[in-house]
mmCIF file of C-alpha atoms in Angstrom:
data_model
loop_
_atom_site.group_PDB
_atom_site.id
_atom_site.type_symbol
_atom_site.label_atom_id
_atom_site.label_comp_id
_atom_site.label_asym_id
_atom_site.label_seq_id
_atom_site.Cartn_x
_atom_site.Cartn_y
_atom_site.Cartn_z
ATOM 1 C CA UNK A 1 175.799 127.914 116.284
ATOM 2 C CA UNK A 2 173.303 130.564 115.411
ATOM 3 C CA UNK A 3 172.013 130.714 111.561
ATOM 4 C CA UNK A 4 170.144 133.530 110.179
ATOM 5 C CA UNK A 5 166.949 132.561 108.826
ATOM 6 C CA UNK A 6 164.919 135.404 108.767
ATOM 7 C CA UNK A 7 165.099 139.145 108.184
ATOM 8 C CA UNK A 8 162.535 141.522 108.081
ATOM 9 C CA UNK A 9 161.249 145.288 106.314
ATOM 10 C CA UNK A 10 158.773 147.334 108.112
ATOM 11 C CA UNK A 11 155.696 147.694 105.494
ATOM 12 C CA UNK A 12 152.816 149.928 105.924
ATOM 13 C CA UNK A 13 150.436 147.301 104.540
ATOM 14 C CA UNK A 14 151.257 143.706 103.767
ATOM 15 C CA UNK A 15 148.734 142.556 101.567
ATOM 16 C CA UNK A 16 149.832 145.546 99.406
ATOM 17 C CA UNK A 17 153.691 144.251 100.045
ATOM 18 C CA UNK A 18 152.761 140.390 99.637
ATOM 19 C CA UNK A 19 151.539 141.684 96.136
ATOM 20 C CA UNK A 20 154.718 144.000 95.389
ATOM 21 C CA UNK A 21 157.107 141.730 96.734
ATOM 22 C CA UNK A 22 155.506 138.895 94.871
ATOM 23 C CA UNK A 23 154.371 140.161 91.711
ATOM 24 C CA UNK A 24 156.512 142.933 90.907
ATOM 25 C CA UNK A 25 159.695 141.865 92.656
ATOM 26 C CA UNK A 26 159.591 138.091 91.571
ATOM 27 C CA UNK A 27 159.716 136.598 94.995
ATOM 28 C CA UNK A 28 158.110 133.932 96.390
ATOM 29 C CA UNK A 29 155.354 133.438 99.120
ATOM 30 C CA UNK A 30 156.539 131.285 101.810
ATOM 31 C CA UNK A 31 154.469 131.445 105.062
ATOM 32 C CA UNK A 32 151.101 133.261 106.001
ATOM 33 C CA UNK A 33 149.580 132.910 109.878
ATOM 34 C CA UNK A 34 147.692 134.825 111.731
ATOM 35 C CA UNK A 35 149.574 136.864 114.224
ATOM 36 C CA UNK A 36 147.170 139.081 116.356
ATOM 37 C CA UNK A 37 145.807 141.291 114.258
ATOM 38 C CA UNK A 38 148.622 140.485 111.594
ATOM 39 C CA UNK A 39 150.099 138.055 109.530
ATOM 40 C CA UNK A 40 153.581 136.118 109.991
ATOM 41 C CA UNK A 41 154.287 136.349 106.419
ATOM 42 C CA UNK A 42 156.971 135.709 104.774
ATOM 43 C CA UNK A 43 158.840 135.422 101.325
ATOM 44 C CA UNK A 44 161.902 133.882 99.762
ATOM 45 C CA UNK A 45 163.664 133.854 96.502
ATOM 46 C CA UNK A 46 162.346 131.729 93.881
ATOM 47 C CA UNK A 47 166.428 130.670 93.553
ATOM 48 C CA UNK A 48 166.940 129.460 97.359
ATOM 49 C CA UNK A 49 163.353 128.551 98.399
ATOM 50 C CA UNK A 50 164.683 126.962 101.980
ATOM 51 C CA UNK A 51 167.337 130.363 102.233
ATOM 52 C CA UNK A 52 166.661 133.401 104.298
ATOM 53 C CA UNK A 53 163.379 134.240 104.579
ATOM 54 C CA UNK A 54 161.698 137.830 104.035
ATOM 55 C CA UNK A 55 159.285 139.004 106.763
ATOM 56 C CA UNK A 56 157.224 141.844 105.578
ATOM 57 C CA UNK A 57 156.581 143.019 109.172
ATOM 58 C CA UNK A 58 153.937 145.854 109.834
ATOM 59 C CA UNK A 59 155.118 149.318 110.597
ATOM 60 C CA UNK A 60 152.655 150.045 113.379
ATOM 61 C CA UNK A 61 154.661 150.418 116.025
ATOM 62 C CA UNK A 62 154.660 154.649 116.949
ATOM 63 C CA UNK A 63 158.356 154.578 116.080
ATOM 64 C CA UNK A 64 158.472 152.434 112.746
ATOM 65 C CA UNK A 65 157.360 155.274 110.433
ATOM 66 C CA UNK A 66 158.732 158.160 111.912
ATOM 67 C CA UNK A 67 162.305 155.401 111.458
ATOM 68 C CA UNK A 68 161.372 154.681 107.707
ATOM 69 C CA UNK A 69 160.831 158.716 107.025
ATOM 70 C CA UNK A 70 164.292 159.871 108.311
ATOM 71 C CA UNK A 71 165.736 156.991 106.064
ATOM 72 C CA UNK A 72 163.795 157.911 102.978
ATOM 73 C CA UNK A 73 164.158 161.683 103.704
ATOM 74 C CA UNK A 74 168.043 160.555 103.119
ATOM 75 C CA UNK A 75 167.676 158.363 100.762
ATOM 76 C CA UNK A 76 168.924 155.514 102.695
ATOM 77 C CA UNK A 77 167.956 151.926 101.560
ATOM 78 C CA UNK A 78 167.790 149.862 104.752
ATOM 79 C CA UNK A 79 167.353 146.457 103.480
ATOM 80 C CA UNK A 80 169.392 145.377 100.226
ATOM 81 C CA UNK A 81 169.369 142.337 97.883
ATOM 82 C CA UNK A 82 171.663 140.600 95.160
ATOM 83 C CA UNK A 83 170.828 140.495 91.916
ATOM 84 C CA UNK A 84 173.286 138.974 89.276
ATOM 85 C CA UNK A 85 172.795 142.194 86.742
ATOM 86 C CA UNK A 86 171.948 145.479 88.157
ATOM 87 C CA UNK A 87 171.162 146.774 84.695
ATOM 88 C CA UNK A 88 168.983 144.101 83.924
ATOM 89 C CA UNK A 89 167.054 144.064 87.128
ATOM 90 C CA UNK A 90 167.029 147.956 86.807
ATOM 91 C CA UNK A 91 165.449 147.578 83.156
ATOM 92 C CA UNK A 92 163.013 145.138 83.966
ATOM 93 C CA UNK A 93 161.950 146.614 87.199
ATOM 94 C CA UNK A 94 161.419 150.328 85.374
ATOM 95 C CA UNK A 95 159.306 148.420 82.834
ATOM 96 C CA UNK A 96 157.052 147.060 85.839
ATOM 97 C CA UNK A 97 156.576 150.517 86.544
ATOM 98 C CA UNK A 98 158.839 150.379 90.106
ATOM 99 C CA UNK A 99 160.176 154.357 90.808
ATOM 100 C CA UNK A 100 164.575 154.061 91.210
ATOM 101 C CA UNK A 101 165.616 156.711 93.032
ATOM 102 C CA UNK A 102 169.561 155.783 91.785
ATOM 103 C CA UNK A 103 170.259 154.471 88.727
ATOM 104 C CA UNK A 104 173.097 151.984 88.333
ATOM 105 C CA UNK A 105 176.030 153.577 89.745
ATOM 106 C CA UNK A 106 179.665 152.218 89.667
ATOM 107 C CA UNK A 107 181.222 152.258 92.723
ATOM 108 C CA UNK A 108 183.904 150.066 92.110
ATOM 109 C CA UNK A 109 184.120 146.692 93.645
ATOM 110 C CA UNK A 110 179.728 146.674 93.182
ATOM 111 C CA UNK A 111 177.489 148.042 91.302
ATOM 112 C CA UNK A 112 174.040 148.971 92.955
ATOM 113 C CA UNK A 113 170.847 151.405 92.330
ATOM 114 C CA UNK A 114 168.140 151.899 94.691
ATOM 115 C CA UNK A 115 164.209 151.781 94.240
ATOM 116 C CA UNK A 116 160.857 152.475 95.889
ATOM 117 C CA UNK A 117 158.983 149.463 97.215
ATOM 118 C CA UNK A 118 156.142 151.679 97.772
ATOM 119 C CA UNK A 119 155.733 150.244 101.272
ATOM 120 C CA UNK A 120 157.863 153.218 102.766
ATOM 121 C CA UNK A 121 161.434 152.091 102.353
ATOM 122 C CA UNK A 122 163.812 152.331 99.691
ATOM 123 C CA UNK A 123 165.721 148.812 98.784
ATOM 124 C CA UNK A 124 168.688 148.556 97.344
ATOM 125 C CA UNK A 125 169.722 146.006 94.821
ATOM 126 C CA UNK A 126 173.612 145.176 94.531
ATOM 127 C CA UNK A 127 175.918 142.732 92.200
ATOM 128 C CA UNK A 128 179.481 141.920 92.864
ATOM 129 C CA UNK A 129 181.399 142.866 89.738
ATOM 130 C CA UNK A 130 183.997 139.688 88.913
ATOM 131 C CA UNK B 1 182.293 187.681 94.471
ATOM 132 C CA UNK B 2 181.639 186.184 96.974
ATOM 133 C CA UNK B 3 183.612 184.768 99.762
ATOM 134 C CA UNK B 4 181.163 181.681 100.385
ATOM 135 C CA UNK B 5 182.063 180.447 96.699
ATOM 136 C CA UNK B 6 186.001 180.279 97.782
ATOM 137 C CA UNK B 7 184.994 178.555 100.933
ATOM 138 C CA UNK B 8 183.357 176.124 99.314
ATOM 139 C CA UNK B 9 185.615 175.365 96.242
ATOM 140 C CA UNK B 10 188.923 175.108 99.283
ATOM 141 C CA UNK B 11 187.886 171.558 100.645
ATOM 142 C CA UNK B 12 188.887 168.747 98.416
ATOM 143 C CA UNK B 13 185.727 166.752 99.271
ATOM 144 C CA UNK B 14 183.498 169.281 98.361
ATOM 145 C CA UNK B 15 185.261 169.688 95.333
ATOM 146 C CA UNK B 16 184.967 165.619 94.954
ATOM 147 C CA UNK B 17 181.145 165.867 95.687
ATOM 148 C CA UNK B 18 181.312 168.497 92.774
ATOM 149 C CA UNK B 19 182.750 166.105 90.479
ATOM 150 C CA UNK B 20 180.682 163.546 91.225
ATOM 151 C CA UNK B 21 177.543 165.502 90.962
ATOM 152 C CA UNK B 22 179.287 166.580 87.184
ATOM 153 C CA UNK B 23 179.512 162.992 86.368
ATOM 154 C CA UNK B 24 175.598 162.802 87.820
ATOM 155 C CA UNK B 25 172.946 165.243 89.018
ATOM 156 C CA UNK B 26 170.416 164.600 90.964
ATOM 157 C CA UNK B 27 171.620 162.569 93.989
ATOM 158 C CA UNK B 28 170.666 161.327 97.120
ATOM 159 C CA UNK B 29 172.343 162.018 100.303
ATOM 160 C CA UNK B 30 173.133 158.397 100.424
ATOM 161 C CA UNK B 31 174.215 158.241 97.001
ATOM 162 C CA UNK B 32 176.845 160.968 97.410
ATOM 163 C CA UNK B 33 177.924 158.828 100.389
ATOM 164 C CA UNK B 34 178.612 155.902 99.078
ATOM 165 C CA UNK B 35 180.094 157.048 95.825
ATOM 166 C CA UNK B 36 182.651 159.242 98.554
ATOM 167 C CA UNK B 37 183.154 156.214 100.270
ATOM 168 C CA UNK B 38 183.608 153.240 97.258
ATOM 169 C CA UNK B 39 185.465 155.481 94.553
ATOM 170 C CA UNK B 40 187.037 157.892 96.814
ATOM 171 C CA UNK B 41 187.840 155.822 100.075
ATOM 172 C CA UNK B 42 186.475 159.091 101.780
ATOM 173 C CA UNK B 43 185.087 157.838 104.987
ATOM 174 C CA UNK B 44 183.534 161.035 106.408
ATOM 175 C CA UNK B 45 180.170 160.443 108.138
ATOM 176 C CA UNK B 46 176.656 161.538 106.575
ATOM 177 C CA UNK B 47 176.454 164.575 108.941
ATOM 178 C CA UNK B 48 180.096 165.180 107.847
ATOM 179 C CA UNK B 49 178.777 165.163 103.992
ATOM 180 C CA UNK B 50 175.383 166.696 104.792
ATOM 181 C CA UNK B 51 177.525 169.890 106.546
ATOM 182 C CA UNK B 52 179.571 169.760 103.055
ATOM 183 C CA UNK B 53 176.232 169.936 101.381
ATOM 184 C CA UNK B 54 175.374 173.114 102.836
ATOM 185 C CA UNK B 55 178.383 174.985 102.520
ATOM 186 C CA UNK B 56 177.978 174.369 98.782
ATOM 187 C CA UNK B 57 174.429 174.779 98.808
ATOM 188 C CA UNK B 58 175.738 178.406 100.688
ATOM 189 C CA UNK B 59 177.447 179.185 97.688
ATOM 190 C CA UNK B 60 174.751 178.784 95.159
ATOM 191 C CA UNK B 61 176.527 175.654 93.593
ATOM 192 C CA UNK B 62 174.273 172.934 94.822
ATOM 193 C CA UNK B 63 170.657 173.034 94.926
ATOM 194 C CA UNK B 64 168.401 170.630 96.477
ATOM 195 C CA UNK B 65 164.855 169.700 95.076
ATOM 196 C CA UNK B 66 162.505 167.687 96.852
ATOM 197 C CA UNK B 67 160.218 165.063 94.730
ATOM 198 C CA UNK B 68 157.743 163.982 96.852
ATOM 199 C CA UNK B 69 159.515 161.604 100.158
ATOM 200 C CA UNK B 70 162.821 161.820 98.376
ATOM 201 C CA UNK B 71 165.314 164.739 98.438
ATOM 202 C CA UNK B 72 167.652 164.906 95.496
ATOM 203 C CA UNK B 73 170.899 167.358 95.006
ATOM 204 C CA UNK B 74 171.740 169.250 91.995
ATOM 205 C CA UNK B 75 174.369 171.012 90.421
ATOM 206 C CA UNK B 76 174.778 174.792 89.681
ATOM 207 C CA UNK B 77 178.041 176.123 88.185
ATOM 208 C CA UNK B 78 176.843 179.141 87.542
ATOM 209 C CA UNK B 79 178.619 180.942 90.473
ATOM 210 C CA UNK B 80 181.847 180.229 88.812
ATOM 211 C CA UNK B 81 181.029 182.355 86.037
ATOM 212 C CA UNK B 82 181.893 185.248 88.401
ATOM 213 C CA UNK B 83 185.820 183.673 88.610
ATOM 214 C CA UNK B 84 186.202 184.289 84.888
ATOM 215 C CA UNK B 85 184.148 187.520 84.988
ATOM 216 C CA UNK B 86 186.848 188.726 87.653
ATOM 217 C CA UNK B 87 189.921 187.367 85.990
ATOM 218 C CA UNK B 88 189.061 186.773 82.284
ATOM 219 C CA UNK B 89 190.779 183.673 80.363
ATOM 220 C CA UNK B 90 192.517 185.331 77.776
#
């Protein structure tokens, strides 16, 4: 039986994500090691603190930004989360100053919008409508 | 008038993208895509949509502005003004 228990987003600088991630975002530092010359570092949401974990995994690898470009260049969120209120997470984020490149949209069965986590990749959030 | 504009307005998804961009300006590529996909059950690929893009973009009635690393797609109706120019509503 394999689990998932960890899942990552390429970030060009991770004591600039730890802070976004953290303070912006709302989640919750989990585990920081050296790694080489990096961190394993990881996050998880304040509401499942034993869940999935976050790594926020450096983009230095040659092919990592050239990756996250073609995505952003599309607009393509990679990595996406679930928020109970997209509204409300859209509101609050905006007011924390964090850029949405797509507002709220209903697409049926979810709602999502999709914002800058000024790392290089665009995240989407996403609620289930009931 | 120009043939590109009849091109463009003959596909029912690009006339779908149209409406969609009506009910919203300013989208991503993936944004288009997934409304095509959840509220229209259209299933075409990006490079499918993207090709769509350009034929529209051909015809003057989508533009596309870039804002720093993002790439957003407008709107334009005003090619259609030349339909009603050429056969006036009454």
């Amino acid at each position: 039986m394999l689990t998932i228990n960890v899942t990552s987003v390429f970030v060009d600088d991770q004591a600039k994500a730890l802070a976004f991630y953290t303070d912006v975002l709302g989640f919750v530092k989990k585990t920081d090691v050296p790694a080489g010359g990096a961190r394993w570092l990881t996050v998880v949401s304040p509401a499942a603190p034993d869940g999935v974990e976050l790594l926020l995994e450096p983009d230095g690898h040659p092919a990592a930004k050239p990756f996250k470009e073609a995505l952003v260049s599309d607009g393509i969120p990679f990595t996406s989360f679930a928020v109970e209120d997209v509204q409300a997470e859209y509101e609050r984020l905006t007011a924390a100053g964090v850029r949405f490149v797509q507002e709220p949209t209903d697409l049926g069965p979810v709602v999502t919008a999709v914002f800058d986590d000024t790392c290089g990749n665009l995240i989407q959030i996403a609620s289930e409508k009931g | 008038m120009s043939d590109p504009l009849f091109k463009a307005l003959a596909d029912p998804t690009r006339r779908v993208i149209l409406d969609e961009l009506t009910q919203k300006d300013g989208q991503t590529l993936f944004e288009i895509c997934g409304r095509l996909t959840m509220k229209h059950g259209l299933g075409s690929s990006r490079q499918a949509i993207s090709q769509h893009l350009a034929v529209l973009e051909e015809a003057g009635l989508v533009t596309t502005r870039r804002e720093g690393r993002y790439k957003f797609h407008h709107l334009d109706t005003t090619p259609l003004r030349s339909i009603v120019e050429r056969w006036p509503i009454q």
